[in-house]
Coordinates of N, CA and C in Angstrom, one line a residue:
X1 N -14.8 5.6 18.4 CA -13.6 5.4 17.7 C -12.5 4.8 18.7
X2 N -11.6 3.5 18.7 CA -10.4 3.1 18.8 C -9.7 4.1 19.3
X3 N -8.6 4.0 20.5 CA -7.7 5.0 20.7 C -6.7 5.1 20.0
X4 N -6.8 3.9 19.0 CA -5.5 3.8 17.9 C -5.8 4.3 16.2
X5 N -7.6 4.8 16.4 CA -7.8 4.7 15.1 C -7.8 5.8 14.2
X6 N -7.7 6.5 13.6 CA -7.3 7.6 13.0 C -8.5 8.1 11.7
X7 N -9.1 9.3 12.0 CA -10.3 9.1 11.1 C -10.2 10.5 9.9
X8 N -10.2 9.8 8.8 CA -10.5 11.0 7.3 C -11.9 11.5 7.3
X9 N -11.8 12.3 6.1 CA -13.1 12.7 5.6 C -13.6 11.6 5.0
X10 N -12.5 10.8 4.0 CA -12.7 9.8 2.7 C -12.7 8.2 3.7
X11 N -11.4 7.9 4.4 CA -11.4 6.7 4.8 C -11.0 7.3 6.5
X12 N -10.7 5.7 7.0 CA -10.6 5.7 8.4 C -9.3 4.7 8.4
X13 N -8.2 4.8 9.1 CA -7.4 3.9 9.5 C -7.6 3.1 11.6
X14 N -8.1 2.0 11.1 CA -8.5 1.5 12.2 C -7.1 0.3 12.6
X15 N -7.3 -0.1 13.6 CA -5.9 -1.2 14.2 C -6.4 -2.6 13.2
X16 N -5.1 -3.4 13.1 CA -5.3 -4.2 12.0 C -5.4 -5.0 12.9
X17 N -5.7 -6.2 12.5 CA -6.5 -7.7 13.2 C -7.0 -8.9 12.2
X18 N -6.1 -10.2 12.7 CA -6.3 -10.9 11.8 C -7.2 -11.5 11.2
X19 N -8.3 -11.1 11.8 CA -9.9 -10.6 11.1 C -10.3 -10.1 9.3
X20 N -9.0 -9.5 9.4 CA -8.8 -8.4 7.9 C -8.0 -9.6 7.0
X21 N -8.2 -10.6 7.2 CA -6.8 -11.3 6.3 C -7.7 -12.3 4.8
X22 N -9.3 -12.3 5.7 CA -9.8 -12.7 4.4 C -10.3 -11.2 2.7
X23 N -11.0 -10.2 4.0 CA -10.8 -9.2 2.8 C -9.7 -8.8 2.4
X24 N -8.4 -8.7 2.9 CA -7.3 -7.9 2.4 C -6.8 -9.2 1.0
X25 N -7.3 -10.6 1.4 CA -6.4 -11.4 0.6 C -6.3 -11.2 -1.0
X26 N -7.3 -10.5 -1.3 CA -8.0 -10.9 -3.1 C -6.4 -9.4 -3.3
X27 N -6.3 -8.4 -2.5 CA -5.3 -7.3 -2.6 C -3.9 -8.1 -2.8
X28 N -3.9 -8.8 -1.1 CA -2.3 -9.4 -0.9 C -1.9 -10.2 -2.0
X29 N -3.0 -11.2 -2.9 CA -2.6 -12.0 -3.9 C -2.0 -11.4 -5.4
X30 N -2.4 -10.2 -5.3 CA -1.3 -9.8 -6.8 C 0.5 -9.2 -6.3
X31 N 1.0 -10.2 -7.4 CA 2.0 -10.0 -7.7 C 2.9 -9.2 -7.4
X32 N 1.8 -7.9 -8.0 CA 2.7 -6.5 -7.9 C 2.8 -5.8 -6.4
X33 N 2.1 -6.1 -6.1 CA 1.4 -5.5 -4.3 C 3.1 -5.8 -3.8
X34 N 3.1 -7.0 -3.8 CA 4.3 -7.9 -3.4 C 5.6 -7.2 -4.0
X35 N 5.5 -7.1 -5.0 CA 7.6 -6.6 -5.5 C 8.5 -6.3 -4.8
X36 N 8.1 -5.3 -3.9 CA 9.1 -4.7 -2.9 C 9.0 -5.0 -1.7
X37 N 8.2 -6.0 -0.9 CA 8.2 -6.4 0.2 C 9.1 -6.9 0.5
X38 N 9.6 -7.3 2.0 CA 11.0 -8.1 2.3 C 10.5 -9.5 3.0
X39 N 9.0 -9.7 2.6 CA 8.9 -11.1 2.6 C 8.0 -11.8 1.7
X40 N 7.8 -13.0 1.6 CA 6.8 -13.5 0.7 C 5.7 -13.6 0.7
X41 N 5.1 -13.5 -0.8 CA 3.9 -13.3 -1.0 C 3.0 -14.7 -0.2
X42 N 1.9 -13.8 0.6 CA 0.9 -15.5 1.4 C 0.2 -15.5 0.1
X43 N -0.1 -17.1 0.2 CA -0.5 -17.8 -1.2 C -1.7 -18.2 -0.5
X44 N -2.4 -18.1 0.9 CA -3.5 -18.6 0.8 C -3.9 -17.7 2.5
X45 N -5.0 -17.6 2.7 CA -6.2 -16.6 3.6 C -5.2 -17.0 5.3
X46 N -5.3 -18.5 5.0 CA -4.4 -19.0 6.6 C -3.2 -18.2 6.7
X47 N -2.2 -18.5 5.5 CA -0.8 -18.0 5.7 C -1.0 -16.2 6.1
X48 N -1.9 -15.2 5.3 CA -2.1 -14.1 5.2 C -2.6 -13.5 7.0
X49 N -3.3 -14.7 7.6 CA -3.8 -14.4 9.0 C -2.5 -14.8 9.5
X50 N -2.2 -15.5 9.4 CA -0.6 -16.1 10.5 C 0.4 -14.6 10.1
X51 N 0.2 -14.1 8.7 CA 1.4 -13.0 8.9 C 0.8 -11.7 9.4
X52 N 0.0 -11.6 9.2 CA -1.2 -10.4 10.4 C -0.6 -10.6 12.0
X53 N -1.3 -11.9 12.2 CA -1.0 -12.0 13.6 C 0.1 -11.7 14.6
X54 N 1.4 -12.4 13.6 CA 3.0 -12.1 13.2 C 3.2 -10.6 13.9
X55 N 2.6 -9.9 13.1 CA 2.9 -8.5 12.9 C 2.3 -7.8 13.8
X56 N 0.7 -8.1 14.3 CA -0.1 -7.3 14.8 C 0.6 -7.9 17.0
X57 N 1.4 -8.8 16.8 CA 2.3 -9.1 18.1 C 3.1 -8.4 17.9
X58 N 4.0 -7.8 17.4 CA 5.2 -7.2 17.2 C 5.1 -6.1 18.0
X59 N 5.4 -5.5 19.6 CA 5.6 -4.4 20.3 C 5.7 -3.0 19.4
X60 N 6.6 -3.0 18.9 CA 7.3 -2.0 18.0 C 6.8 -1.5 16.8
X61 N 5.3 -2.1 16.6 CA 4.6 -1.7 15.0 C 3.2 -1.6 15.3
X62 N 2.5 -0.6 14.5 CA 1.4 -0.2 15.5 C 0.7 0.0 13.5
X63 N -0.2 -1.4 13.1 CA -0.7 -1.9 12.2 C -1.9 -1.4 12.2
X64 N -2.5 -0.9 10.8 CA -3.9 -0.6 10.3 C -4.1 -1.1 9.2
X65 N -5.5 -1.1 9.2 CA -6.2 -1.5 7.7 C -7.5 0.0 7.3
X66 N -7.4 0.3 5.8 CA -7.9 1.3 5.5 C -9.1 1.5 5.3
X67 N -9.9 1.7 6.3 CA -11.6 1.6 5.6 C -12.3 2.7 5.4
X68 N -12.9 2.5 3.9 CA -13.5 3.4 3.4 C -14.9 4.1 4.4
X69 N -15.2 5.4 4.4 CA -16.4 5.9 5.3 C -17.6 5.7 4.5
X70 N -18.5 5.1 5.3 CA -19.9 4.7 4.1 C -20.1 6.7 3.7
X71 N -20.0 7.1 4.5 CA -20.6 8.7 4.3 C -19.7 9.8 3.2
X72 N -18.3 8.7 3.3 CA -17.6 9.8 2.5 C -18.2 9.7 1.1
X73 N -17.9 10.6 0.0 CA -18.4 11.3 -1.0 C -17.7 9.8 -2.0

């Protein structure tokens, strides 16, 4: 395990990486996901890695993606 990664019974929060920007996209693309964010919705896999990247440089923000444990129930 990641020194950053944090682990459930059900899921695991591991460090995000713009690696995650093709699975997360089919999520990032609805509408509603988006309502209350304070930026715009990426309309396509590239824009969604460029805002990963964005984010995952940011000193001050310490980013995960949620992955399910094959073992959990």
């Amino acid at each position: 395990m990641n020194k950053w990664s944090l682990e459930g019974t059900v899921v695991r929060l591991i460090p995000l990486s713009a690696d995650h920007a093709e699975a997360l996209f089919p999520s990032a693309s609805d509408p509603e996901v988006w309502r209350w964010m304070p930026r715009p919705r990426p309309e396509s896999v590239g824009q969604l890695r460029d805002m990963l990247s964005e984010m995952i440089a940011d000193p001050t923000r310490r980013c995960f993606a949620v992955q399910r444990r094959a073992e959990a129930p």
